Amino acid sequence: MATAVREALAKAQRSAIHLEMRDSYMRDDPEFIRWQQGHRYDPEDRDSWWRSWLDVVAETTARGVVMRRLRVVSEPLSDYVRYEYDGTFTNVTAGEDVRWLPRSLARDLLLPALDGWVIDEKTVILHHFSGEGQWTGPRMELWHDPALAAQYVTAYEAAWERAIPHADYKPV
């Protein structure tokens, strides 16, 4: 995970929301490739799947920061999003609240063009990806802009209300 996000989460006091809207990300990710080859995380063997990002989530939520991740997805799910779904229990275990919003339920919502984070409703970190889901330059933009943050939060909250909690979402 990029340093800008980790630094912002280390300073977060109340909230951190993450919006993901792509059907694939970094398909050359070694963990995704392992998943394609049949590897699955064993929920009973925490040592085999716990990683540094989950430490960040656990430390952030232990301070009382509410972390929410919203994934807007096409159905049926792409292989990459199915991989994310299979591993989402790790995020939930670390303290994130994760919801899934099928695009068919978002038809009348206006969502931002870019994935990203909003920290404490004032800091926005926007992600830039190619059509294939690879990082492009600049990979991220950091904005300390309450007006931009408010736009993202408004769109996010409207989508969050319709989204399905991870425990209840059954992929098509």
mmCIF file of C-alpha atoms in Angstrom:
data_model
loop_
_atom_site.group_PDB
_atom_site.id
_atom_site.type_symbol
_atom_site.label_atom_id
_atom_site.label_comp_id
_atom_site.label_asym_id
_atom_site.label_seq_id
_atom_site.Cartn_x
_atom_site.Cartn_y
_atom_site.Cartn_z
ATOM 1 C CA MET A 1 0.000 0.000 0.000
ATOM 2 C CA ALA A 2 1.304 3.384 -0.899
ATOM 3 C CA THR A 3 2.997 5.559 1.671
ATOM 4 C CA ALA A 4 0.511 8.443 1.271
ATOM 5 C CA VAL A 5 -2.355 6.215 2.395
ATOM 6 C CA ARG A 6 -0.407 4.735 5.301
ATOM 7 C CA GLU A 7 0.678 8.206 6.450
ATOM 8 C CA ALA A 8 -2.860 9.559 6.235
ATOM 9 C CA LEU A 9 -4.229 6.585 8.173
ATOM 10 C CA ALA A 10 -1.576 7.059 10.871
ATOM 11 C CA LYS A 11 -2.928 10.598 11.373
ATOM 12 C CA ALA A 12 -6.622 9.731 11.009
ATOM 13 C CA GLN A 13 -8.777 10.579 13.988
ATOM 14 C CA ARG A 14 -12.347 9.640 13.026
ATOM 15 C CA SER A 15 -12.901 8.050 9.661
ATOM 16 C CA ALA A 16 -11.316 6.526 6.596
ATOM 17 C CA ILE A 17 -13.430 5.565 3.602
ATOM 18 C CA HIS A 18 -12.128 3.751 0.548
ATOM 19 C CA LEU A 19 -13.982 3.588 -2.753
ATOM 20 C CA GLU A 20 -13.055 0.907 -5.309
ATOM 21 C CA MET A 21 -14.878 0.829 -8.637
ATOM 22 C CA ARG A 22 -12.697 -1.139 -11.046
ATOM 23 C CA ASP A 23 -13.231 -4.707 -12.199
ATOM 24 C CA SER A 24 -9.526 -5.467 -12.107
ATOM 25 C CA TYR A 25 -6.376 -4.166 -10.531
ATOM 26 C CA MET A 26 -2.751 -5.178 -11.073
ATOM 27 C CA ARG A 27 -3.376 -8.561 -12.641
ATOM 28 C CA ASP A 28 0.346 -9.268 -12.329
ATOM 29 C CA ASP A 29 0.041 -9.249 -8.519
ATOM 30 C CA PRO A 30 1.731 -12.461 -7.290
ATOM 31 C CA GLU A 31 -1.101 -13.125 -4.808
ATOM 32 C CA PHE A 32 -3.695 -12.861 -7.585
ATOM 33 C CA ILE A 33 -1.650 -15.252 -9.722
ATOM 34 C CA ARG A 34 -1.455 -17.709 -6.793
ATOM 35 C CA TRP A 35 -5.237 -17.432 -6.401
ATOM 36 C CA GLN A 36 -5.694 -18.209 -10.126
ATOM 37 C CA GLN A 37 -3.578 -21.307 -9.563
ATOM 38 C CA GLY A 38 -5.951 -22.473 -6.828
ATOM 39 C CA HIS A 39 -4.449 -21.060 -3.631
ATOM 40 C CA ARG A 40 -6.987 -19.891 -1.039
ATOM 41 C CA TYR A 41 -6.354 -18.339 2.356
ATOM 42 C CA ASP A 42 -7.251 -20.559 5.280
ATOM 43 C CA PRO A 43 -9.252 -18.503 7.799
ATOM 44 C CA GLU A 44 -8.003 -20.835 10.545
ATOM 45 C CA ASP A 45 -4.323 -20.203 9.703
ATOM 46 C CA ARG A 46 -4.012 -16.493 10.381
ATOM 47 C CA ASP A 47 -0.210 -16.556 10.169
ATOM 48 C CA SER A 48 -0.454 -17.604 6.514
ATOM 49 C CA TRP A 49 -2.446 -14.550 5.403
ATOM 50 C CA TRP A 50 -1.774 -11.739 7.886
ATOM 51 C CA ARG A 51 0.347 -9.030 6.241
ATOM 52 C CA SER A 52 1.596 -5.525 6.961
ATOM 53 C CA TRP A 53 -1.484 -3.828 5.459
ATOM 54 C CA LEU A 54 -3.682 -5.641 7.969
ATOM 55 C CA ASP A 55 -1.457 -4.306 10.765
ATOM 56 C CA VAL A 56 -2.241 -0.793 9.501
ATOM 57 C CA VAL A 57 -5.968 -1.529 9.521
ATOM 58 C CA ALA A 58 -5.849 -3.058 13.005
ATOM 59 C CA GLU A 59 -3.791 -0.186 14.423
ATOM 60 C CA THR A 60 -6.053 2.421 12.829
ATOM 61 C CA THR A 61 -9.311 0.865 13.990
ATOM 62 C CA ALA A 62 -7.878 0.209 17.478
ATOM 63 C CA ARG A 63 -7.595 4.011 17.835
ATOM 64 C CA GLY A 64 -11.331 4.296 17.197
ATOM 65 C CA VAL A 65 -11.101 5.282 13.524
ATOM 66 C CA VAL A 66 -13.973 3.807 11.515
ATOM 67 C CA MET A 67 -12.590 2.247 8.324
ATOM 68 C CA ARG A 68 -15.029 1.434 5.538
ATOM 69 C CA ARG A 69 -14.335 -0.033 2.100
ATOM 70 C CA LEU A 70 -16.956 0.060 -0.650
ATOM 71 C CA ARG A 71 -16.528 -2.015 -3.773
ATOM 72 C CA VAL A 72 -18.745 -1.134 -6.727
ATOM 73 C CA VAL A 73 -18.738 -4.252 -8.903
ATOM 74 C CA SER A 74 -19.980 -5.631 -12.180
ATOM 75 C CA GLU A 75 -21.843 -8.921 -12.038
ATOM 76 C CA PRO A 76 -20.964 -11.584 -12.738
ATOM 77 C CA LEU A 77 -17.731 -10.725 -10.933
ATOM 78 C CA SER A 78 -14.476 -10.571 -12.846
ATOM 79 C CA ASP A 79 -11.808 -13.039 -11.758
ATOM 80 C CA TYR A 80 -9.941 -10.247 -10.017
ATOM 81 C CA VAL A 81 -12.943 -9.098 -7.996
ATOM 82 C CA ARG A 82 -13.739 -12.712 -7.113
ATOM 83 C CA TYR A 83 -10.146 -12.951 -5.811
ATOM 84 C CA GLU A 84 -10.782 -9.816 -3.732
ATOM 85 C CA TYR A 85 -14.029 -11.289 -2.457
ATOM 86 C CA ASP A 86 -12.315 -14.512 -1.400
ATOM 87 C CA GLY A 87 -9.735 -12.554 0.616
ATOM 88 C CA THR A 88 -12.001 -9.894 2.102
ATOM 89 C CA PHE A 89 -12.430 -11.837 5.338
ATOM 90 C CA THR A 90 -8.855 -10.724 6.137
ATOM 91 C CA ASN A 91 -9.835 -7.034 5.931
ATOM 92 C CA VAL A 92 -12.908 -7.661 8.076
ATOM 93 C CA THR A 93 -10.847 -9.568 10.637
ATOM 94 C CA ALA A 94 -8.443 -6.615 10.848
ATOM 95 C CA GLY A 95 -11.323 -4.198 11.543
ATOM 96 C CA GLU A 96 -12.573 -2.849 8.202
ATOM 97 C CA ASP A 97 -16.273 -2.710 7.397
ATOM 98 C CA VAL A 98 -16.620 -3.833 3.761
ATOM 99 C CA ARG A 99 -19.666 -3.605 1.517
ATOM 100 C CA TRP A 100 -20.353 -4.589 -2.073
ATOM 101 C CA LEU A 101 -22.520 -2.605 -4.488
ATOM 102 C CA PRO A 102 -23.508 -4.291 -7.746
ATOM 103 C CA ARG A 103 -23.551 -1.705 -10.531
ATOM 104 C CA SER A 104 -27.178 -2.601 -11.242
ATOM 105 C CA LEU A 105 -28.088 -1.120 -7.841
ATOM 106 C CA ALA A 106 -26.110 2.056 -8.559
ATOM 107 C CA ARG A 107 -27.811 3.002 -11.806
ATOM 108 C CA ASP A 108 -29.116 6.361 -10.545
ATOM 109 C CA LEU A 109 -26.118 7.305 -8.397
ATOM 110 C CA LEU A 110 -23.466 9.781 -9.446
ATOM 111 C CA LEU A 111 -20.120 8.287 -8.491
ATOM 112 C CA PRO A 112 -16.654 9.842 -8.814
ATOM 113 C CA ALA A 113 -14.462 8.957 -11.770
ATOM 114 C CA LEU A 114 -11.519 7.851 -9.628
ATOM 115 C CA ASP A 115 -11.043 5.355 -6.839
ATOM 116 C CA GLY A 116 -9.667 6.748 -3.662
ATOM 117 C CA TRP A 117 -9.718 7.449 0.028
ATOM 118 C CA VAL A 118 -11.215 10.194 2.165
ATOM 119 C CA ILE A 119 -9.654 10.574 5.600
ATOM 120 C CA ASP A 120 -11.503 12.492 8.344
ATOM 121 C CA GLU A 121 -13.718 14.103 5.695
ATOM 122 C CA LYS A 122 -10.946 16.491 4.628
ATOM 123 C CA THR A 123 -8.033 14.620 3.027
ATOM 124 C CA VAL A 124 -8.596 12.949 -0.351
ATOM 125 C CA ILE A 125 -6.193 10.494 -1.958
ATOM 126 C CA LEU A 126 -7.139 9.715 -5.553
ATOM 127 C CA HIS A 127 -5.783 6.653 -7.388
ATOM 128 C CA HIS A 128 -4.863 6.561 -11.068
ATOM 129 C CA PHE A 129 -5.088 3.271 -12.973
ATOM 130 C CA SER A 130 -4.847 2.324 -16.624
ATOM 131 C CA GLY A 131 -7.683 0.537 -18.386
ATOM 132 C CA GLU A 132 -5.907 -2.714 -17.541
ATOM 133 C CA GLY A 133 -5.799 -1.858 -13.834
ATOM 134 C CA GLN A 134 -2.110 -0.974 -13.594
ATOM 135 C CA TRP A 135 -0.918 2.116 -11.721
ATOM 136 C CA THR A 136 -0.285 5.111 -13.978
ATOM 137 C CA GLY A 137 1.599 8.313 -13.244
ATOM 138 C CA PRO A 138 0.896 10.023 -11.040
ATOM 139 C CA ARG A 139 -0.168 6.935 -9.101
ATOM 140 C CA MET A 140 -1.897 9.030 -6.469
ATOM 141 C CA GLU A 141 -2.941 12.594 -5.887
ATOM 142 C CA LEU A 142 -3.139 13.959 -2.360
ATOM 143 C CA TRP A 143 -5.644 16.755 -1.754
ATOM 144 C CA HIS A 144 -6.338 18.633 1.472
ATOM 145 C CA ASP A 145 -9.584 20.006 0.101
ATOM 146 C CA PRO A 146 -12.739 19.914 2.251
ATOM 147 C CA ALA A 147 -14.963 20.723 -0.773
ATOM 148 C CA LEU A 148 -13.596 17.812 -2.817
ATOM 149 C CA ALA A 149 -13.790 15.576 0.252
ATOM 150 C CA ALA A 150 -17.441 16.564 0.740
ATOM 151 C CA GLN A 151 -18.249 15.582 -2.862
ATOM 152 C CA TYR A 152 -16.642 12.179 -2.394
ATOM 153 C CA VAL A 153 -18.291 11.637 0.994
ATOM 154 C CA THR A 154 -21.733 12.531 -0.384
ATOM 155 C CA ALA A 155 -21.390 10.090 -3.280
ATOM 156 C CA TYR A 156 -19.883 7.450 -1.013
ATOM 157 C CA GLU A 157 -22.633 7.653 1.603
ATOM 158 C CA ALA A 158 -25.382 7.351 -1.028
ATOM 159 C CA ALA A 159 -23.703 4.237 -2.429
ATOM 160 C CA TRP A 160 -22.906 2.822 1.036
ATOM 161 C CA GLU A 161 -26.579 2.901 2.011
ATOM 162 C CA ARG A 162 -27.432 0.623 -0.923
ATOM 163 C CA ALA A 163 -24.420 -1.625 -0.637
ATOM 164 C CA ILE A 164 -24.547 -5.115 0.795
ATOM 165 C CA PRO A 165 -22.433 -5.971 3.853
ATOM 166 C CA HIS A 166 -19.672 -8.462 3.093
ATOM 167 C CA ALA A 167 -21.248 -11.151 5.310
ATOM 168 C CA ASP A 168 -24.480 -10.930 3.307
ATOM 169 C CA TYR A 169 -23.135 -10.488 -0.233
ATOM 170 C CA LYS A 170 -23.223 -13.580 -2.411
ATOM 171 C CA PRO A 171 -21.380 -13.094 -5.699
ATOM 172 C CA VAL A 172 -23.186 -13.821 -8.937
#
